[in-house]
Coordinates of C-alpha atoms and ligand atoms in Angstrom, one line a residue:
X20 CA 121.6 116.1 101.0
X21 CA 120.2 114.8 97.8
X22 CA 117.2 115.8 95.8
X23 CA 115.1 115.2 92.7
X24 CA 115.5 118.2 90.3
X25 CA 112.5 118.5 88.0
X26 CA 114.0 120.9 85.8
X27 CA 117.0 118.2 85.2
X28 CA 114.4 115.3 85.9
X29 CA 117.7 113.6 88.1
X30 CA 118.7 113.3 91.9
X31 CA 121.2 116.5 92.4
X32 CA 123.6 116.9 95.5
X33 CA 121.9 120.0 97.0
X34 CA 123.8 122.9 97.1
X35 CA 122.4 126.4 98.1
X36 CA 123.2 129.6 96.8
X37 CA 123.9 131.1 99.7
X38 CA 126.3 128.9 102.6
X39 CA 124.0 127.3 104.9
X40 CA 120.8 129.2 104.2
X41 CA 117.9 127.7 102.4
X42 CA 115.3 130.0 100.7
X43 CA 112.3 127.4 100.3
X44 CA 109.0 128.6 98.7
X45 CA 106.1 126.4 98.3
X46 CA 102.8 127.2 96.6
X47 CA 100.4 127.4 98.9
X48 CA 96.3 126.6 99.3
X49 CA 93.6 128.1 97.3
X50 CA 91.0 129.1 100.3
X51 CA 87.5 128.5 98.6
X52 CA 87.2 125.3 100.6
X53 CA 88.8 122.6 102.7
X54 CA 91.8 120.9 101.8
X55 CA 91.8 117.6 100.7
X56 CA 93.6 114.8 102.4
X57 CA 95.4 114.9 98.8
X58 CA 96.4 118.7 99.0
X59 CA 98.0 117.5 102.6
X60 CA 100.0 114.9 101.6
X61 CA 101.6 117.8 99.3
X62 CA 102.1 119.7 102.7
X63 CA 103.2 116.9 104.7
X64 CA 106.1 115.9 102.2
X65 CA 106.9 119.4 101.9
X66 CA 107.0 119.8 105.9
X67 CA 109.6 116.8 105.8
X68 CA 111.8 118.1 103.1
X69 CA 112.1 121.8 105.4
X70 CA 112.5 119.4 108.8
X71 CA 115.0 117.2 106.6
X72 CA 116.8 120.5 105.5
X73 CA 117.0 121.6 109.1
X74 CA 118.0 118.4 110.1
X75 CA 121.1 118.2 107.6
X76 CA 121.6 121.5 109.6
X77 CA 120.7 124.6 106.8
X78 CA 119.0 127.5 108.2
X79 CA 115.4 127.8 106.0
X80 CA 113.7 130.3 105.3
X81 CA 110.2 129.0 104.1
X82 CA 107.6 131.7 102.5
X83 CA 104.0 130.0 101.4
X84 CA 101.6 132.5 99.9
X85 CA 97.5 132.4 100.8
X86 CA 95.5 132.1 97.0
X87 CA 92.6 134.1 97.8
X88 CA 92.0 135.5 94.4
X89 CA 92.7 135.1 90.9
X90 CA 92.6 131.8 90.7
X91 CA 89.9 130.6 87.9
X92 CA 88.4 126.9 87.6
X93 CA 90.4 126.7 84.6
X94 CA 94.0 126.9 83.7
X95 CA 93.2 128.4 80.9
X96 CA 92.0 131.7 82.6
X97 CA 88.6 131.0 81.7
X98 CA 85.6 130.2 84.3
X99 CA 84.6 131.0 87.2
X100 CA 87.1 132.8 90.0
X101 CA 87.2 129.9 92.7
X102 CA 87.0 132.3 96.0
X103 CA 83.8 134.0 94.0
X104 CA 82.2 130.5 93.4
X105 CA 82.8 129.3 97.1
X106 CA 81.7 132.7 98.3
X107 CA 78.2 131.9 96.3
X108 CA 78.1 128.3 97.9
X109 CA 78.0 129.7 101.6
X110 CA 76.2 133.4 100.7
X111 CA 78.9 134.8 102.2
X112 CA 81.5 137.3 101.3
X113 CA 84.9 136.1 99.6
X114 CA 87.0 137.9 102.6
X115 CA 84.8 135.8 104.9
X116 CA 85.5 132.5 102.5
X117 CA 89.6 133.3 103.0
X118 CA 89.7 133.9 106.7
X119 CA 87.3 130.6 107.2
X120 CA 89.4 128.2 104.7
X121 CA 92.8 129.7 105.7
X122 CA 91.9 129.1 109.3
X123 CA 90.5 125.4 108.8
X124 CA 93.6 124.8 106.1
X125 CA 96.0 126.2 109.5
X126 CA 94.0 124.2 111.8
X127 CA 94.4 120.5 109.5
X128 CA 98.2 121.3 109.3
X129 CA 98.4 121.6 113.0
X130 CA 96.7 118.1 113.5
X131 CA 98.7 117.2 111.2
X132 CA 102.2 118.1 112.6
X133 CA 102.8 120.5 109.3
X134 CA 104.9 123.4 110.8
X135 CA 104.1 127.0 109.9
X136 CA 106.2 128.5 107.4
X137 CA 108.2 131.3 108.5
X138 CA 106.1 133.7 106.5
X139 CA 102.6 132.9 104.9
X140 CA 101.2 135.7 102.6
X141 CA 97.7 136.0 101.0
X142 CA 98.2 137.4 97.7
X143 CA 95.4 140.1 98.4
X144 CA 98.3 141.9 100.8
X145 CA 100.7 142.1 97.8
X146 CA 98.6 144.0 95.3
X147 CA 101.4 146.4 94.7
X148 CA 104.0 144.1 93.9
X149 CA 102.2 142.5 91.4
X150 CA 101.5 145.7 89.8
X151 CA 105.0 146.9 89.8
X152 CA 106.5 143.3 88.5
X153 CA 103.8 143.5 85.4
X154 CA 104.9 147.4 84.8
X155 CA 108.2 146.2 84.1
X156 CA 107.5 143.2 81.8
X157 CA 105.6 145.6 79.7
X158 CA 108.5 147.9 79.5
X159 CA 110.4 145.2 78.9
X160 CA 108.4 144.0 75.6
X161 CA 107.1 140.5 77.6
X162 CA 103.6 141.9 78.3
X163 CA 100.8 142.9 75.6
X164 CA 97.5 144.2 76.4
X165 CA 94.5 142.8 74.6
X166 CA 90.7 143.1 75.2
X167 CA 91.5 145.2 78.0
X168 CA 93.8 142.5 80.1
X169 CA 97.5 141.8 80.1
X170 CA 98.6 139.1 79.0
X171 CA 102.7 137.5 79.0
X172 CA 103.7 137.1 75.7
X173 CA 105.1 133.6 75.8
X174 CA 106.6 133.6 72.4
X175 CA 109.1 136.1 73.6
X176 CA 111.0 133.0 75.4
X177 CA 113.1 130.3 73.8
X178 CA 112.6 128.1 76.2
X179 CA 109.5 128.2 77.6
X180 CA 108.3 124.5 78.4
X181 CA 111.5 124.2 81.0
X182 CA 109.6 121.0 82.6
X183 CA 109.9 119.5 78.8
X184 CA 107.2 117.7 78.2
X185 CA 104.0 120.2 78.3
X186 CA 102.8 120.9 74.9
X187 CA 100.2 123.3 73.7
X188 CA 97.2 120.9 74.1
X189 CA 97.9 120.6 77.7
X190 CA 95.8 123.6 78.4
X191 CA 92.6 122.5 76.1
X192 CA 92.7 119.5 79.4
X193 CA 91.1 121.2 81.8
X194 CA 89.1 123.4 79.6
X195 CA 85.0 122.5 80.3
X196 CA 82.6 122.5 77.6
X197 CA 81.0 125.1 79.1
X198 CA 84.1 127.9 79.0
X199 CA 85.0 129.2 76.2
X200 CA 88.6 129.9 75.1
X201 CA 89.9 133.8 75.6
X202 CA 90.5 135.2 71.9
X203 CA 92.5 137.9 73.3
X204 CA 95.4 135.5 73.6
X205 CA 98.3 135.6 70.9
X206 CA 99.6 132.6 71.6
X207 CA 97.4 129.9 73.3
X208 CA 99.5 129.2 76.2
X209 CA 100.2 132.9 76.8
X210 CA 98.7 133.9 80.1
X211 CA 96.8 136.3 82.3
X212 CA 98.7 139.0 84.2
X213 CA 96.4 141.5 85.2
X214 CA 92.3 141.2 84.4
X215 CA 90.5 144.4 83.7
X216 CA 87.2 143.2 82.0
X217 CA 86.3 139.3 82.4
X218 CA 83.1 137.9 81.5
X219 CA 81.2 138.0 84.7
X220 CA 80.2 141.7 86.1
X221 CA 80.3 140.6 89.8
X222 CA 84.2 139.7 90.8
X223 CA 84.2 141.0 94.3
X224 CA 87.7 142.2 95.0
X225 CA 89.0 144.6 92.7
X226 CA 91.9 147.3 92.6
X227 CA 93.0 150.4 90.4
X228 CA 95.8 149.7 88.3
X229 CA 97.5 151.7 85.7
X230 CA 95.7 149.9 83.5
X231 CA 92.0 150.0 84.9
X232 CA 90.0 148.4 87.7
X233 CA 90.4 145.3 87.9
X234 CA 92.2 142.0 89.4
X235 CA 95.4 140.0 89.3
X236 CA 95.7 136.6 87.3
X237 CA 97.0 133.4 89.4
X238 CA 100.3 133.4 88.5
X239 CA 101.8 136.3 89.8
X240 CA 101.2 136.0 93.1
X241 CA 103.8 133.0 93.9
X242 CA 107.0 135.4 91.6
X243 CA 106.0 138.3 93.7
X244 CA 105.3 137.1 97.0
X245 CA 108.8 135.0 96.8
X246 CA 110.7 137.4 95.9
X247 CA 109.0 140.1 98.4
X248 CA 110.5 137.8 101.3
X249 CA 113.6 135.7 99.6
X250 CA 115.0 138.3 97.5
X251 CA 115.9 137.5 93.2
X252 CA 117.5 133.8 94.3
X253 CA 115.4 130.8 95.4
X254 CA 117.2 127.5 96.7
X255 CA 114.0 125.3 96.2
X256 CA 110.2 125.4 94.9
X257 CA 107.9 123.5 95.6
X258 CA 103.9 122.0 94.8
X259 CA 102.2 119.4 93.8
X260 CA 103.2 117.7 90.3
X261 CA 100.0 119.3 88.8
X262 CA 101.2 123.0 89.5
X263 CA 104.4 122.2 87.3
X264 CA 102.4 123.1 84.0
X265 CA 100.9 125.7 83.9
X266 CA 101.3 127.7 87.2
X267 CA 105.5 126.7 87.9
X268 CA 106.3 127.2 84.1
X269 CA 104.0 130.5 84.5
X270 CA 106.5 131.5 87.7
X271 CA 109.3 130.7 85.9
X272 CA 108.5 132.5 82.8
X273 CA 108.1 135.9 84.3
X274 CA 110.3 135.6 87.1
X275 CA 113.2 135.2 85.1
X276 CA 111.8 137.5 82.5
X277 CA 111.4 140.3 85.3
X278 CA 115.1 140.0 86.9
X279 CA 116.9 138.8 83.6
X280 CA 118.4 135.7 85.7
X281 CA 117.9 132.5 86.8
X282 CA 115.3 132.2 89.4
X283 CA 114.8 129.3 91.4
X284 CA 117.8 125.8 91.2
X285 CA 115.8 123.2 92.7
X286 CA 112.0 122.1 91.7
X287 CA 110.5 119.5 94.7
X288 CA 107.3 118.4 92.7
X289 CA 104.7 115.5 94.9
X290 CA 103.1 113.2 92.9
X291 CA 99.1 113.3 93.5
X292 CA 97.2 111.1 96.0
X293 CA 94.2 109.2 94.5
X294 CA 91.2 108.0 95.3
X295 CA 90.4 104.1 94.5
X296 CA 88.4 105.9 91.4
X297 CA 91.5 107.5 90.2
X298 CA 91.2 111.3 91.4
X299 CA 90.8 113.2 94.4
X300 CA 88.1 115.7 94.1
X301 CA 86.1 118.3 96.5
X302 CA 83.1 118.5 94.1
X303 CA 82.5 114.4 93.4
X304 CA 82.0 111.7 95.6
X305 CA 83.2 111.7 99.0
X306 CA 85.1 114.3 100.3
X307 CA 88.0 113.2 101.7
X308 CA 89.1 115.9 104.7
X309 CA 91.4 115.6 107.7
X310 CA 87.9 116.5 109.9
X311 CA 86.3 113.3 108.3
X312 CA 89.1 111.2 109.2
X313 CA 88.7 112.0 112.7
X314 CA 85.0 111.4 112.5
X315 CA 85.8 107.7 111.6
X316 CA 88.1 107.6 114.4
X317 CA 91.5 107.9 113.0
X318 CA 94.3 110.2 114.6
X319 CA 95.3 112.9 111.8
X320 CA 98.8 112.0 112.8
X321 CA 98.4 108.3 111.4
X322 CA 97.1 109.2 108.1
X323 CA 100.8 111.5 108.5
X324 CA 102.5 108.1 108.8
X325 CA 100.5 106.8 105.9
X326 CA 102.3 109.0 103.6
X327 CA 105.3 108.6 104.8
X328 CA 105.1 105.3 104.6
X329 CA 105.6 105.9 100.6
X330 CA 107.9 107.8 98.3
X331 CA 106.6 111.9 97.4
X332 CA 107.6 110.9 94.1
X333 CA 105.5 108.0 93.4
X334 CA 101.3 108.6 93.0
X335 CA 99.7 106.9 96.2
X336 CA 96.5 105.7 96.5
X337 CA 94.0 106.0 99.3
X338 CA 91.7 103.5 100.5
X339 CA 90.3 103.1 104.5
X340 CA 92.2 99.3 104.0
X341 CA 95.2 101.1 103.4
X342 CA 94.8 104.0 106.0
X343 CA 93.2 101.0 108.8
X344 CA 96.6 99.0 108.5
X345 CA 99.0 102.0 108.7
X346 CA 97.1 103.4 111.6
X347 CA 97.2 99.5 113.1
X348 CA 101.2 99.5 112.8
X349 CA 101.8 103.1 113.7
X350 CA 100.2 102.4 116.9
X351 CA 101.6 99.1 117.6
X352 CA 105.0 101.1 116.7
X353 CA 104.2 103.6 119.4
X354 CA 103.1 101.2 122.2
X355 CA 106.8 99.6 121.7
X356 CA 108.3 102.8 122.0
X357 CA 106.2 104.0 125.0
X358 CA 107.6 100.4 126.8
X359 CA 110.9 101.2 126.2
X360 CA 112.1 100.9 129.6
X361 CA 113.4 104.5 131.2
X362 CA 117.0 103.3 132.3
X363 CA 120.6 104.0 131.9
X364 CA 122.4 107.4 130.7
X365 CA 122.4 108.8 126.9
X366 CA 124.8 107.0 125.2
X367 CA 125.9 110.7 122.9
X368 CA 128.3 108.7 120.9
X369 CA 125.4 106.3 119.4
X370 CA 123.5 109.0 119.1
X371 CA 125.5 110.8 116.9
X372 CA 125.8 107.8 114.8
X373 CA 122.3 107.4 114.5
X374 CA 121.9 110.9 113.8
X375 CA 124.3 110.7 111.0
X376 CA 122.8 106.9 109.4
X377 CA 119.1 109.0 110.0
X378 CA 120.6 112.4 108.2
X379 CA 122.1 110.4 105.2
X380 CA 119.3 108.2 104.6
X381 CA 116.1 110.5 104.7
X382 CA 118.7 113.1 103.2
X383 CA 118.5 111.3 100.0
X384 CA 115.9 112.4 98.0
X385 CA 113.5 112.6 101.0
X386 CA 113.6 108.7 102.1
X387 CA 110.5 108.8 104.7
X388 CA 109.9 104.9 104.1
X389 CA 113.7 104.1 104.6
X390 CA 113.8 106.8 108.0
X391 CA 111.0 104.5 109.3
X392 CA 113.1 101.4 108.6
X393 CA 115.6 102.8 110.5
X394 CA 113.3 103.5 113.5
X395 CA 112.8 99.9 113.9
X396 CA 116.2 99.1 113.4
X397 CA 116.9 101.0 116.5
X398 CA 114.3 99.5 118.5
X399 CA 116.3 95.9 117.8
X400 CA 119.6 97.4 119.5
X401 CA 120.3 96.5 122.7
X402 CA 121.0 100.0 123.3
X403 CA 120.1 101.5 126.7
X404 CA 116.5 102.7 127.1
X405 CA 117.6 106.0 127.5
X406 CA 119.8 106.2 124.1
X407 CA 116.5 104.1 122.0
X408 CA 114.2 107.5 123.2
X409 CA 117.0 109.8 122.6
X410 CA 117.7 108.8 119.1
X411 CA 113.8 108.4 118.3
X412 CA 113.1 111.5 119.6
X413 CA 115.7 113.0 117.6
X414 CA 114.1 111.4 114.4
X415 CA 111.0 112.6 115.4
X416 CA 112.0 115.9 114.6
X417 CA 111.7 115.0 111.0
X418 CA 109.3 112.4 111.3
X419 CA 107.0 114.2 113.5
X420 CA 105.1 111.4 114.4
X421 CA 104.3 111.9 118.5
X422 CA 106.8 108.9 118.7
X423 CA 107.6 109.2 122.4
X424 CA 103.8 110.4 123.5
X425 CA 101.2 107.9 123.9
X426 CA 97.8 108.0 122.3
X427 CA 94.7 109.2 122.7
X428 CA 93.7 106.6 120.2
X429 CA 94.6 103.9 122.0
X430 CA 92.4 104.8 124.7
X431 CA 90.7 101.7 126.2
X432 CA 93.6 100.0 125.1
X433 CA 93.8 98.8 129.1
X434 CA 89.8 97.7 129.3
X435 CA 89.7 95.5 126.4
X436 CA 93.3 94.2 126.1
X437 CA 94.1 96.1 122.6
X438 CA 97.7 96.2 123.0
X439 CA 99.5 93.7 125.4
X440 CA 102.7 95.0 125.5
X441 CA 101.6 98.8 126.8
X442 CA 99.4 97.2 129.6
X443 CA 101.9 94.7 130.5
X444 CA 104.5 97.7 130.9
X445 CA 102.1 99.8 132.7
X446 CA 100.7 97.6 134.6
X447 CA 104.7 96.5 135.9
X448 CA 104.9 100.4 136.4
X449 CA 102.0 100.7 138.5
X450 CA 103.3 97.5 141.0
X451 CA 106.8 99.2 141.0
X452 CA 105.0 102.2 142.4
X453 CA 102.1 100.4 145.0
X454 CA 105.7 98.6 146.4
X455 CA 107.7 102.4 146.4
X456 CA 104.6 103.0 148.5
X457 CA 104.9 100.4 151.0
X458 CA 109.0 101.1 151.5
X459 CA 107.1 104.4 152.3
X460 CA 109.9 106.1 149.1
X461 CA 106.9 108.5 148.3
X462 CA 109.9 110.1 145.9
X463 CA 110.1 107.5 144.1
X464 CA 106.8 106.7 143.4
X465 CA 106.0 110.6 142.7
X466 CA 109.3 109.8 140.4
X467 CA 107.1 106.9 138.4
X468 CA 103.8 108.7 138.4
X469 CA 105.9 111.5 136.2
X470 CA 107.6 109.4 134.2
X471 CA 104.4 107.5 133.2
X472 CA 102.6 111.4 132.8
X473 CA 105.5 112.2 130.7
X474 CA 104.6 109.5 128.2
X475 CA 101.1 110.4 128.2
X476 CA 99.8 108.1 131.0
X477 CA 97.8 109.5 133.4
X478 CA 96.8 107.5 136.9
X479 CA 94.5 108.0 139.5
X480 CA 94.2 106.5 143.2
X481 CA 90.8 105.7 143.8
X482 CA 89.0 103.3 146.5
X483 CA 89.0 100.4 143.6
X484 CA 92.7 100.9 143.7
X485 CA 95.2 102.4 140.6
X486 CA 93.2 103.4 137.3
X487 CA 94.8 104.3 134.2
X488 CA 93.9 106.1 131.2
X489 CA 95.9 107.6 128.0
X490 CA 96.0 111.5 128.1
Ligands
AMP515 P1 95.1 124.1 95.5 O1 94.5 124.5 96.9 O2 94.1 123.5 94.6 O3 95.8 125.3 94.9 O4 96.2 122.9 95.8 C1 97.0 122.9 96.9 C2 98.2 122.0 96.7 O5 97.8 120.6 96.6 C3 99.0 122.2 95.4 O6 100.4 122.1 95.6 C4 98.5 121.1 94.5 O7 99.5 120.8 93.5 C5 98.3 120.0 95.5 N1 97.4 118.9 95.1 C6 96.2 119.0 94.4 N2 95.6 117.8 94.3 C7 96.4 116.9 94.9 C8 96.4 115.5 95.1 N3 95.3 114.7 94.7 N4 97.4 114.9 95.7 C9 98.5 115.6 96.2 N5 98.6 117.0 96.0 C10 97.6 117.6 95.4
ZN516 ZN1 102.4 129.0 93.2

């Protein structure tokens, strides 16, 4: 397997640190609100590089943590905590914001095909950790306290842009007119550990510390939560390209300042999705949401195939044009695969091959576009029906596209005609069975009845003869 390195800005041969075992982190939502369909494409790429992983045969371990405090509406610790602001929006209380937002944010992934991680932590569990981890890099000399927080000392590291270019300024981006910079700070990219005394009265959560009541900063969380579940080493890390400065440099920085090692090899950063005016945003505009993609009548899954339809490393942009055609081939796609005819015996010797061509071609640098040529490549073979469904269903597994189940989507597609080729084949089902009937081989027409349910078909005898409909 191959992979794009940010910290070496080059495609790598992946090699773990431990043989065949993968400890894969990935920064997980902050639960003030919905995710956007930008925030998911993060997730969805990052559900393809685990599958991928699995599929090159590693055993992962993925941890994501839940942001449900800390994490201000500026990078540069200034403004607003985003879990108190939400909790404002909906006059309710910020544990009733997490539990909402974390349970819509599980709910989108599901639709969306986005496995669970093997552990998902809100930082509000790991209070103690964080404590612990910002006793030491006091001891250590990496931590100051100032106006009554603690603060990392970023001058104490030689090298502490590791994504190269990030530059001072970067934080003053960001930085609204309306929030004003934190004095305290001795260095202006130095950042917030632990808060005792911010500038609004009211932050709901708060815990004893040795050094006062208070609250931890954003950073933390993603050191201590990874290492509470994947021990010192980490194989890969991953986010969107925006968390690379500050919050992955932030990681980094105390991380490796906290063990005194290297922490993490790989860095698997997706480039932003965009709206046609150039940014995705929950405040402006409309907000784009899995939910609202539904309301307009589009499967989740499809707006799945949309992204991987494109390289993770390259900035995509969303339009309903764009999202109409790839839901138009995706289904077309799965009405051919749904007509593949149910005959013959596995061929295991092509499907190994496939297997292989499927490994070595997503496996490089997480190839989605190039796995779904390769979908159609098999659907040209004249390989046995059996073998085509075998091998897509075992790309599927990465892909996780419902390839072999038909779709509710395409519901009506037998009243007005939509798709030819899926009525034609059920429709040449449904005469194979009336005539299984007549020969009085009630097997075999319980036998096509299945095979049709199997696919997501569903029939029904009724006085005006065979109806059909898509599960
Ligand atoms: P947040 O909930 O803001 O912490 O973001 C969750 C994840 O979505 C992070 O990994 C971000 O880097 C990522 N992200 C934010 N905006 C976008 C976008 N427009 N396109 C893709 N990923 C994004
Ligand atoms: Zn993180």
């Amino acid at each position: 397997m191959n992979i794009y390195n940010s910290l070496t800005k080059r495609v790598e041969e992946f090699k773990e640190n431990e043989p065949g075992k993968v400890a894969m982190y990935t920064c997980g939502p902050t639960v003030y609100h919905f995710a956007h369909i930008g925030n998911l494409r993060t997730y969805i790429m990052e559900d393809v590089l685990e599958k991928t992983l699995r599929y090159c045969g590693y055993d992962v371990k993925r941890v994501m943590n839940i942001t449900d405090v800390g994490h201000l509406s500026s990078d540069a610790d200034t403004g607003e905590d985003k879990m108190l602001k939400g909790a404002k929006r909906e006059h309710k209380t910020v544990m009733e914001i997490a539990k909402f937002y974390t349970d819509a944010f599980m709910s989108d992934c599901k639709k969306l095909n986005i496995k669970t991680p093997d552990v998902v932590e809100p930082a509000t569990n790991c209070i103690d950790e964080f404590i612990h981890m910002i006793e030491v890099l006091l001891e250590k000399g990496y931590a100051y306290k100032a106006g009554e927080n603690i603060y990392f000392d970023t001058s104490k590291l030689q090298n502490y842009y590791v994504f190269g270019n990030q530059s001072e300024d970067d934080l003053k981006v960001g930085v609204r007119d309306d929030v004003t910079e934190d004095t305290n700070k001795r260095n202006k990219n130095d950042f917030v550990l632990w808060f005792t005394k911010s500038k609004f009265e009211d932050q709901a959560l708060k815990w004893d510390s040795p050094w006062g009541v208070g609250y931890p900063g954003w950073h933390i969380e993603c050191s201590c939560i990874g290492m509470k579940h994947l021990g010192e080493y980490m194989d890969i890390h991953c986010g969107g390209v925006d968390n690379m400065f500050p919050h992955h440099t932030n990681e980094i920085a105390q991380s490796e300042s906290f063990t005194g090692h290297k922490w993490c090899n790989y860095w698997f950063h997706v480039h932003h999705l965009n709206d046609e005016t150039g940014k995705m945003s929950k405040s402006k505009g409309e907000f784009l949401t899995v939910s609202l993609l539904e309301e307009k009548g589009y499967n989740p899954v499809a707006y799945r195939f949309f992204c991987l339809q494109s390289h993770y490393r390259k900035p995509l942009t969303f339009s309903y044009d764009a999202l109409e055609q790839a839901s138009a081939t995706y289904k077309k796609l799965k009405n051919k695969i749904i007509s593949i005819p149910e005959e013959g015996a596995v061929d295991e010797a092509a499907l190994k091959e496939w297997h292989d061509k499927f490994a070595e071609t997503v496996g490089n640098d997480v190839n989605t576009a190039m796995g779904i040529t390769l979908l159609y490549d098999v659907l040209k073979t004249d390989l046995n029906g059996a073998t085509k469904r075998a091998i897509i269903g075992d790309f599927d597994l990465v892909l996780s596209l419902d390839l072999l189940k038909a779709d509710a989507e395409g519901e009506g597609a037998a009243d007005n005609g939509a798709d030819p080729e899926l009525v034609a084949f059920v429709e040449s089902k449904i005469a194979e069975r009336k005539e299984a009937k007549k020969a009085k081989d009630f097997a075999k027409a319980d036998a096509i009845r299945d095979e049709l349910l199997s696919k997501g078909i569903v029939i029904e005898d009724t006085r005006e003869g065979v109806k059909w409909k898509l599960q």
